[in-house]
Every structure is written in C-alpha cells, then in structure tokens.
C-alpha cells in the first residue's frame, strides 16, 4: 500500500489540536493549542468557553498542521476526528469542521473514540507492542481498565464509580489552593513533601474487582486537612505527597492484578494522568518485578493531542471503518 497521510482533529475538552500522521506511526506535525490559561481563573474547564475558543482557533491550528508537515490539503488520504466521549459542545466543533473539510476535499472521514486515541499514543512510539495487553486509561474524564486482545477489540474490565483520577487531582489541587490543572501542580508539591506522614485510605484496594473510587479520597483529604489546620500542622506538600501515593498505589495494584487475571505480559498506560512520574515510576517498578513489560507515551503524547487520533485512525483506515457525513458527536462512551 502507498503511504497514507491522515489529518487528525481533536476538540473533546480544552485543547484544540490538529496533526498529520503517516502510516499510523510517523508524526509529520502535531499542533496543540491549549486553553489552560483561559480556564485557569475558574479552577476548571468551562464547557461553553471551551466551545467558543475551539471555533476561534480550529482553522488556524489545522492550517499550521499542514504547514509544519509540508503538505497541501489535497495531499491527505483521510480525515479523522474525535466524536466521543467529551464535552458535547466542544466535540461538535471538531466534528462539524472535519465533516465540512471531508466534504470539500472529497476524502474519507474516520470517527475516533478519544480513549482509543489515548491508548494508541503508545503504538505511535512503539508500533510493535505485542497483544494481548491490559490498558489503564487515566485522564480528567476517565479511569478505566481495559483488556485489549487486538487492535480491534477493547473489553472494559473496570472503571471508576465516581470521580476520574485526573478529576481527583484537579479537585484536591483546588481545595489545597494549588494551580489548575491540578495534576502537574500536585505532583510538583508532592516532590517537596513526604508520603506517609498523613494517612489517607487506599479506596477499593481490598476489593476483588477492577473498580475505582476517588471521590471518597478527595473527601478524606478535606476532612484531614481541616483537622490539621486546627492543630496548626497542615503542610500542603506532605498532603499532596500522601494523596498522590494513595491514588497511585490503587491504580498500580489493580492494573497488575488485571494483568495477572487476564494473563497478559504487556501493560499500557495512557491519558493525562499517565504523565505523572510517581505513577510511571511505581508501575514500571512493580510490573518489572512481575515480569511485565510496561509502555507509556512520552509526556507530550499523554495529554490531549491529535497525533494519537490520526494514529488510531490508521487502524480504522486499513479496515475501511469510515464514517458518513451525518456523523454525530456523543458525550458518553457508547460502546468501547
Ligand atoms: O487526557 P487529558 O489531557 O484530558 C482528558 O481527556 O481528560 O487529561 C487531563 C488530566 C487533568 O485532570 C490533569 O490534572 C491530569 O490529566 N494530569 C496529571 C498530570 N498531568 C496532567 N495528573 C497527574 N500528574 C500529572 N503530571
Ligand atoms: Zn484525554
């Protein structure tokens, strides 16, 4: 087959992104316009503000992706767009834009599930990853464990019952007065602190299933913090360190148990929280002791980007999994 260049578009949350990927593995351009500074003063993403900003920037971001790749609009073989899950208004901007471009250029359109994109970020950098795998997707909106026997099958084996891991980082950061997004600022504070000085629960660790719950952990942080403040013993760095340790321990243990149960030798982590060095380090160490091989994307491919969408779309291009021009956007997962 000739080289296949796919344009990916991603607008599911607060990043406007466009990228061109060749044959599912060579990133020719990867443009990400973050809206973080816009949402920072609200302490979280404001959906309506996100949609409006996507509309303002999507054309320029896409243009830039072509310029950096040294390609003309007519040179691409297909367009891919995230159509689920995410903020509905934000998703609709990308979907409408991609549909009109596909129509104007007469090129096929591919609808990509955002979670599949996050997982695929691993294959962009390591195309030879062996199946079957267990994947831990940890982002602002999701905490899911998946069994993946091939590029075309995803079986959800457990997820969070309430807050996602990234959401917990963001909410705890806000409570402790740390900057948005919470993940990087809690990680930074945790590096100055020590886990174990305060005691937080490892929620659901004792349960023989692959479910998670982080809302209770956030409440435990709040209750303990108020007590510590009364006694004049509240230290933000030690709290950040213990919170991060409690969350990471549960994620790592359950992922390793899933690898054992499903008898896989390969573990992938993906999503914004996969950028967390405590999670990466602990998982790598524990997995190695079990003889497992762990993959995680480089930092810039952990958080939202369109290269992962264009890369994932190549698998769908090869199997002729195309969308029609009446494609819609969906806030939820539908089927994985
Ligand atoms: O994947 P992503 O960019 O967007 C979603 O699909 O949700 O993930 C964003 C989430 C945010 O909650 C952010 O706080 C978290 O990923 N995050 C981190 C780190 N970097 C980003 N969490 C922990 N440690 C980090 N270093
Ligand atoms: Zn994401």
GROMACS .gro file of C-alpha atoms and ligand atoms in nm:
model
  363
    1UNK     CA    1   0.000   0.000   0.000
    2UNK     CA    2   0.113   0.357  -0.069
    3UNK     CA    3   0.191   0.591   0.218
    4UNK     CA    4  -0.126   0.703   0.394
    5UNK     CA    5  -0.133   1.050   0.549
    6UNK     CA    6  -0.420   1.116   0.789
    7UNK     CA    7  -0.522   1.451   0.935
    8UNK     CA    8  -0.646   1.417   1.294
    9UNK     CA    9  -0.867   1.672   1.471
   10UNK     CA   10  -0.924   1.676   1.847
   11UNK     CA   11  -1.153   1.917   2.036
   12UNK     CA   12  -1.311   1.698   2.306
   13UNK     CA   13  -1.211   1.914   2.604
   14UNK     CA   14  -0.983   2.217   2.642
   15UNK     CA   15  -0.719   2.153   2.375
   16UNK     CA   16  -0.772   2.248   2.011
   17UNK     CA   17  -0.545   2.010   1.821
   18UNK     CA   18  -0.464   1.903   1.468
   19UNK     CA   19  -0.194   1.663   1.349
   20UNK     CA   20  -0.086   1.471   1.042
   21UNK     CA   21   0.043   1.117   1.088
   22UNK     CA   22   0.184   0.893   0.816
   23UNK     CA   23   0.100   0.522   0.820
   24UNK     CA   24  -0.006   0.531   1.185
   25UNK     CA   25   0.348   0.580   1.311
   26UNK     CA   26   0.527   0.883   1.170
   27UNK     CA   27   0.416   1.213   1.323
   28UNK     CA   28   0.458   1.473   1.049
   29UNK     CA   29   0.304   1.752   1.256
   30UNK     CA   30   0.134   1.777   1.594
   31UNK     CA   31  -0.017   2.115   1.685
   32UNK     CA   32  -0.184   2.163   2.024
   33UNK     CA   33  -0.338   2.494   2.124
   34UNK     CA   34  -0.409   2.467   2.495
   35UNK     CA   35  -0.687   2.671   2.654
   36UNK     CA   36  -0.549   2.618   3.006
   37UNK     CA   37  -0.481   2.988   3.073
   38UNK     CA   38  -0.838   3.071   2.972
   39UNK     CA   39  -0.993   2.827   3.223
   40UNK     CA   40  -0.736   2.875   3.500
   41UNK     CA   41  -0.924   3.158   3.670
   42UNK     CA   42  -1.232   2.934   3.702
   43UNK     CA   43  -1.030   2.645   3.851
   44UNK     CA   44  -1.161   2.407   3.584
   45UNK     CA   45  -1.286   2.380   3.227
   46UNK     CA   46  -1.596   2.591   3.148
   47UNK     CA   47  -1.769   2.399   2.864
   48UNK     CA   48  -1.923   2.697   2.684
   49UNK     CA   49  -1.596   2.892   2.696
   50UNK     CA   50  -1.414   2.586   2.557
   51UNK     CA   51  -1.654   2.550   2.262
   52UNK     CA   52  -1.623   2.915   2.166
   53UNK     CA   53  -1.244   2.905   2.179
   54UNK     CA   54  -1.236   2.589   1.964
   55UNK     CA   55  -1.440   2.772   1.699
   56UNK     CA   56  -1.195   3.063   1.703
   57UNK     CA   57  -0.880   2.852   1.674
   58UNK     CA   58  -0.959   2.532   1.483
   59UNK     CA   59  -0.893   2.674   1.135
   60UNK     CA   60  -0.555   2.826   1.224
   61UNK     CA   61  -0.446   2.515   1.418
   62UNK     CA   62  -0.531   2.291   1.119
   63UNK     CA   63  -0.356   2.526   0.876
   64UNK     CA   64  -0.048   2.511   1.099
   65UNK     CA   65  -0.056   2.130   1.097
   66UNK     CA   66  -0.033   2.135   0.715
   67UNK     CA   67   0.243   2.398   0.714
   68UNK     CA   68   0.456   2.204   0.964
   69UNK     CA   69   0.403   1.878   0.774
   70UNK     CA   70   0.491   2.048   0.444
   71UNK     CA   71   0.170   1.916   0.288
   72UNK     CA   72  -0.120   2.063   0.098
   73UNK     CA   73  -0.483   1.992   0.195
   74UNK     CA   74  -0.515   1.771  -0.115
   75UNK     CA   75  -0.221   1.552  -0.008
   76UNK     CA   76  -0.401   1.381   0.277
   77UNK     CA   77  -0.577   1.046   0.230
   78UNK     CA   78  -0.837   1.076   0.506
   79UNK     CA   79  -0.954   1.295   0.795
   80UNK     CA   80  -1.009   1.168   1.146
   81UNK     CA   81  -1.197   1.335   1.428
   82UNK     CA   82  -1.272   1.259   1.792
   83UNK     CA   83  -1.651   1.222   1.814
   84UNK     CA   84  -1.682   1.070   2.165
   85UNK     CA   85  -1.658   1.094   2.464
   86UNK     CA   86  -1.613   1.453   2.580
   87UNK     CA   87  -1.787   1.787   2.623
   88UNK     CA   88  -2.065   1.780   2.367
   89UNK     CA   89  -2.033   2.142   2.251
   90UNK     CA   90  -1.655   2.109   2.222
   91UNK     CA   91  -1.677   1.779   2.031
   92UNK     CA   92  -1.931   1.927   1.789
   93UNK     CA   93  -1.685   2.196   1.679
   94UNK     CA   94  -1.428   1.936   1.568
   95UNK     CA   95  -1.689   1.705   1.415
   96UNK     CA   96  -1.855   1.985   1.212
   97UNK     CA   97  -1.519   2.117   1.098
   98UNK     CA   98  -1.392   1.772   0.994
   99UNK     CA   99  -1.714   1.688   0.813
  100UNK     CA  100  -1.708   2.009   0.608
  101UNK     CA  101  -1.340   1.957   0.522
  102UNK     CA  102  -1.404   1.594   0.424
  103UNK     CA  103  -1.690   1.705   0.201
  104UNK     CA  104  -1.492   1.988   0.041
  105UNK     CA  105  -1.187   1.768  -0.024
  106UNK     CA  106  -1.383   1.455  -0.117
  107UNK     CA  107  -1.178   1.246   0.132
  108UNK     CA  108  -1.299   0.973   0.369
  109UNK     CA  109  -1.390   1.061   0.726
  110UNK     CA  110  -1.298   0.846   1.028
  111UNK     CA  111  -1.463   0.877   1.371
  112UNK     CA  112  -1.227   0.806   1.660
  113UNK     CA  113  -1.309   0.727   2.022
  114UNK     CA  114  -1.096   0.956   2.241
  115UNK     CA  115  -0.996   0.669   2.475
  116UNK     CA  116  -0.879   0.456   2.183
  117UNK     CA  117  -0.672   0.758   2.079
  118UNK     CA  118  -0.509   0.784   2.422
  119UNK     CA  119  -0.423   0.413   2.415
  120UNK     CA  120  -0.290   0.444   2.061
  121UNK     CA  121  -0.040   0.710   2.173
  122UNK     CA  122   0.163   0.409   2.291
  123UNK     CA  123   0.162   0.245   1.946
  124UNK     CA  124   0.273   0.570   1.778
  125UNK     CA  125   0.604   0.538   1.954
  126UNK     CA  126   0.617   0.157   1.977
  127UNK     CA  127   0.436   0.009   1.676
  128UNK     CA  128   0.546  -0.343   1.764
  129UNK     CA  129   0.373  -0.371   2.105
  130UNK     CA  130   0.261  -0.733   2.150
  131UNK     CA  131  -0.102  -0.827   2.213
  132UNK     CA  132  -0.287  -0.906   2.431
  133UNK     CA  133  -0.248  -0.606   2.665
  134UNK     CA  134  -0.411  -0.456   2.968
  135UNK     CA  135  -0.454  -0.078   2.937
  136UNK     CA  136  -0.505   0.172   3.216
  137UNK     CA  137  -0.660   0.493   3.083
  138UNK     CA  138  -0.636   0.771   3.340
  139UNK     CA  139  -0.741   1.121   3.240
  140UNK     CA  140  -0.951   1.414   3.357
  141UNK     CA  141  -1.268   1.235   3.250
  142UNK     CA  142  -1.183   0.864   3.276
  143UNK     CA  143  -1.030   0.596   3.488
  144UNK     CA  144  -1.077   0.270   3.302
  145UNK     CA  145  -0.903  -0.065   3.285
  146UNK     CA  146  -0.934  -0.241   2.951
  147UNK     CA  147  -0.838  -0.580   2.818
  148UNK     CA  148  -0.719  -0.540   2.458
  149UNK     CA  149  -0.663  -0.867   2.269
  150UNK     CA  150  -0.605  -0.692   1.932
  151UNK     CA  151  -0.620  -0.351   1.765
  152UNK     CA  152  -0.992  -0.402   1.708
  153UNK     CA  153  -1.115  -0.528   2.045
  154UNK     CA  154  -1.147  -0.338   2.369
  155UNK     CA  155  -1.310  -0.501   2.668
  156UNK     CA  156  -1.386  -0.274   2.963
  157UNK     CA  157  -1.296  -0.464   3.278
  158UNK     CA  158  -1.338  -0.188   3.536
  159UNK     CA  159  -1.375   0.183   3.581
  160UNK     CA  160  -1.431   0.449   3.843
  161UNK     CA  161  -1.766   0.463   4.016
  162UNK     CA  162  -1.738   0.838   4.071
  163UNK     CA  163  -1.453   1.084   4.004
  164UNK     CA  164  -1.182   1.015   3.747
  165UNK     CA  165  -0.821   1.013   3.869
  166UNK     CA  166  -0.740   1.343   3.692
  167UNK     CA  167  -1.058   1.496   3.829
  168UNK     CA  168  -0.945   1.397   4.180
  169UNK     CA  169  -0.607   1.564   4.118
  170UNK     CA  170  -0.785   1.877   3.993
  171UNK     CA  171  -1.035   1.893   4.282
  172UNK     CA  172  -0.775   1.827   4.552
  173UNK     CA  173  -0.545   2.089   4.397
  174UNK     CA  174  -0.825   2.344   4.400
  175UNK     CA  175  -0.905   2.264   4.763
  176UNK     CA  176  -0.538   2.298   4.866
  177UNK     CA  177  -0.503   2.626   4.675
  178UNK     CA  178  -0.278   2.480   4.403
  179UNK     CA  179  -0.299   2.588   4.037
  180UNK     CA  180  -0.515   2.435   3.763
  181UNK     CA  181  -0.461   2.182   3.608
  182UNK     CA  182  -0.419   2.001   3.937
  183UNK     CA  183  -0.212   1.703   3.822
  184UNK     CA  184   0.114   1.883   3.749
  185UNK     CA  185   0.082   2.117   4.050
  186UNK     CA  186   0.005   1.835   4.296
  187UNK     CA  187   0.296   1.636   4.150
  188UNK     CA  188   0.528   1.935   4.200
  189UNK     CA  189   0.413   1.988   4.560
  190UNK     CA  190   0.440   1.613   4.629
  191UNK     CA  191   0.805   1.621   4.526
  192UNK     CA  192   0.874   1.862   4.816
  193UNK     CA  193   0.676   1.651   5.062
  194UNK     CA  194   0.679   1.306   5.214
  195UNK     CA  195   0.408   1.042   5.184
  196UNK     CA  196   0.306   0.851   5.496
  197UNK     CA  197   0.324   1.139   5.743
  198UNK     CA  198  -0.052   1.179   5.699
  199UNK     CA  199  -0.266   0.869   5.644
  200UNK     CA  200  -0.521   0.854   5.364
  201UNK     CA  201  -0.729   0.548   5.266
  202UNK     CA  202  -0.648   0.320   4.968
  203UNK     CA  203  -1.007   0.302   4.849
  204UNK     CA  204  -1.127  -0.030   4.698
  205UNK     CA  205  -0.776  -0.181   4.723
  206UNK     CA  206  -0.916  -0.464   4.933
  207UNK     CA  207  -1.194  -0.542   4.684
  208UNK     CA  208  -1.152  -0.823   4.440
  209UNK     CA  209  -1.266  -0.624   4.136
  210UNK     CA  210  -1.129  -0.365   3.895
  211UNK     CA  211  -1.339  -0.074   4.008
  212UNK     CA  212  -1.206   0.252   4.145
  213UNK     CA  213  -1.345   0.532   4.360
  214UNK     CA  214  -1.169   0.864   4.410
  215UNK     CA  215  -1.445   1.084   4.541
  216UNK     CA  216  -1.402   0.941   4.893
  217UNK     CA  217  -1.027   1.004   4.875
  218UNK     CA  218  -1.093   1.371   4.799
  219UNK     CA  219  -1.334   1.391   5.097
  220UNK     CA  220  -1.074   1.223   5.319
  221UNK     CA  221  -0.820   1.488   5.213
  222UNK     CA  222  -1.066   1.765   5.303
  223UNK     CA  223  -1.157   1.621   5.643
  224UNK     CA  224  -0.798   1.551   5.742
  225UNK     CA  225  -0.682   1.891   5.617
  226UNK     CA  226  -0.939   2.075   5.830
  227UNK     CA  227  -0.826   1.884   6.139
  228UNK     CA  228  -0.459   1.953   6.064
  229UNK     CA  229  -0.531   2.321   6.011
  230UNK     CA  230  -0.698   2.342   6.352
  231UNK     CA  231  -0.385   2.192   6.510
  232UNK     CA  232  -0.156   2.415   6.306
  233UNK     CA  233   0.004   2.109   6.140
  234UNK     CA  234  -0.121   2.142   5.783
  235UNK     CA  235   0.157   2.109   5.527
  236UNK     CA  236   0.049   2.123   5.165
  237UNK     CA  237   0.348   1.931   5.030
  238UNK     CA  238   0.304   1.637   5.269
  239UNK     CA  239  -0.068   1.626   5.191
  240UNK     CA  240   0.000   1.631   4.816
  241UNK     CA  241   0.255   1.350   4.859
  242UNK     CA  242   0.019   1.128   5.058
  243UNK     CA  243  -0.275   1.194   4.824
  244UNK     CA  244  -0.066   1.108   4.519
  245UNK     CA  245   0.072   0.794   4.689
  246UNK     CA  246  -0.279   0.675   4.788
  247UNK     CA  247  -0.413   0.722   4.436
  248UNK     CA  248  -0.109   0.571   4.262
  249UNK     CA  249  -0.100   0.264   4.488
  250UNK     CA  250  -0.458   0.168   4.399
  251UNK     CA  251  -0.407   0.231   4.026
  252UNK     CA  252  -0.087   0.028   4.014
  253UNK     CA  253  -0.207  -0.266   4.225
  254UNK     CA  254  -0.532  -0.307   4.032
  255UNK     CA  255  -0.352  -0.283   3.697
  256UNK     CA  256  -0.107  -0.555   3.798
  257UNK     CA  257  -0.391  -0.776   3.927
  258UNK     CA  258  -0.569  -0.728   3.593
  259UNK     CA  259  -0.255  -0.833   3.404
  260UNK     CA  260  -0.238  -1.149   3.618
  261UNK     CA  261  -0.605  -1.233   3.578
  262UNK     CA  262  -0.606  -1.182   3.200
  263UNK     CA  263  -0.264  -1.348   3.166
  264UNK     CA  264  -0.106  -1.071   2.965
  265UNK     CA  265   0.262  -0.976   2.959
  266UNK     CA  266   0.207  -0.620   2.834
  267UNK     CA  267   0.065  -0.323   3.021
  268UNK     CA  268  -0.007   0.017   2.865
  269UNK     CA  269  -0.092   0.338   3.046
  270UNK     CA  270  -0.246   0.637   2.875
  271UNK     CA  271  -0.422   0.968   2.934
  272UNK     CA  272  -0.321   1.290   3.107
  273UNK     CA  273  -0.252   1.126   3.445
  274UNK     CA  274  -0.007   0.888   3.271
  275UNK     CA  275   0.221   1.196   3.267
  276UNK     CA  276   0.256   1.158   3.645
  277UNK     CA  277   0.608   1.046   3.726
  278UNK     CA  278   0.508   0.871   4.052
  279UNK     CA  279   0.255   0.660   3.858
  280UNK     CA  280   0.502   0.587   3.577
  281UNK     CA  281   0.783   0.501   3.818
  282UNK     CA  282   0.578   0.286   4.058
  283UNK     CA  283   0.407   0.094   3.779
  284UNK     CA  284   0.735   0.032   3.597
  285UNK     CA  285   0.900  -0.094   3.917
  286UNK     CA  286   0.613  -0.321   4.031
  287UNK     CA  287   0.546  -0.453   3.683
  288UNK     CA  288   0.909  -0.535   3.622
  289UNK     CA  289   0.910  -0.744   3.939
  290UNK     CA  290   0.622  -0.945   3.786
  291UNK     CA  291   0.797  -0.985   3.451
  292UNK     CA  292   0.557  -0.750   3.276
  293UNK     CA  293   0.652  -0.504   3.006
  294UNK     CA  294   0.512  -0.154   3.061
  295UNK     CA  295   0.465   0.115   2.797
  296UNK     CA  296   0.369   0.477   2.850
  297UNK     CA  297   0.367   0.759   2.594
  298UNK     CA  298   0.617   1.043   2.609
  299UNK     CA  299   0.485   1.337   2.810
  300UNK     CA  300   0.357   1.543   2.517
  301UNK     CA  301   0.151   1.248   2.391
  302UNK     CA  302  -0.007   1.171   2.733
  303UNK     CA  303  -0.231   1.476   2.746
  304UNK     CA  304  -0.482   1.554   2.472
  305UNK     CA  305  -0.340   1.581   2.121
  306UNK     CA  306  -0.446   1.498   1.767
  307UNK     CA  307  -0.148   1.278   1.670
  308UNK     CA  308  -0.299   0.999   1.881
  309UNK     CA  309  -0.629   1.046   1.692
  310UNK     CA  310  -0.465   1.041   1.347
  311UNK     CA  311  -0.256   0.739   1.453
  312UNK     CA  312  -0.553   0.542   1.580
  313UNK     CA  313  -0.745   0.633   1.264
  314UNK     CA  314  -0.489   0.448   1.051
  315UNK     CA  315  -0.602   0.114   1.200
  316UNK     CA  316  -0.960   0.209   1.107
  317UNK     CA  317  -0.849   0.326   0.760
  318UNK     CA  318  -0.691  -0.011   0.689
  319UNK     CA  319  -1.011  -0.191   0.791
  320UNK     CA  320  -1.223   0.058   0.590
  321UNK     CA  321  -1.406   0.174   0.902
  322UNK     CA  322  -1.530   0.506   0.759
  323UNK     CA  323  -1.797   0.743   0.888
  324UNK     CA  324  -2.064   0.911   0.679
  325UNK     CA  325  -2.125   1.285   0.662
  326UNK     CA  326  -2.415   1.258   0.905
  327UNK     CA  327  -2.166   1.167   1.181
  328UNK     CA  328  -2.269   1.297   1.523
  329UNK     CA  329  -2.083   1.367   1.849
  330UNK     CA  330  -2.163   1.188   2.177
  331UNK     CA  331  -2.069   1.293   2.531
  332UNK     CA  332  -2.055   0.933   2.662
  333UNK     CA  333  -1.864   0.624   2.563
  334UNK     CA  334  -2.146   0.436   2.381
  335UNK     CA  335  -1.971   0.107   2.328
  336UNK     CA  336  -1.599   0.095   2.375
  337LIG     O1  337  -0.605   1.333   2.887
  337LIG     P1  338  -0.621   1.473   2.932
  337LIG     O2  339  -0.533   1.580   2.870
  337LIG     O3  340  -0.770   1.520   2.911
  337LIG     C1  341  -0.879   1.436   2.930
  337LIG     O4  342  -0.909   1.356   2.836
  337LIG     O5  343  -0.936   1.443   3.040
  337LIG     O6  344  -0.604   1.470   3.089
  337LIG     C2  345  -0.611   1.586   3.168
  337LIG     C3  346  -0.598   1.544   3.313
  337LIG     C4  347  -0.619   1.658   3.411
  337LIG     O7  348  -0.709   1.615   3.511
  337LIG     C5  349  -0.479   1.682   3.466
  337LIG     O8  350  -0.481   1.731   3.600
  337LIG     C6  351  -0.418   1.544   3.457
  337LIG     O9  352  -0.466   1.491   3.336
  337LIG     N1  353  -0.270   1.549   3.456
  337LIG     C7  354  -0.195   1.495   3.553
  337LIG     C8  355  -0.060   1.528   3.520
  337LIG     N2  356  -0.061   1.599   3.403
  337LIG     C9  357  -0.192   1.611   3.365
  337LIG     N3  358  -0.227   1.425   3.662
  337LIG    C10  359  -0.127   1.386   3.743
  337LIG     N4  360   0.003   1.416   3.721
  337LIG    C11  361   0.042   1.486   3.611
  337LIG     N5  362   0.170   1.514   3.590
  338LIG    ZN1  363  -0.795   1.295   2.703
   0.00000   0.00000   0.00000
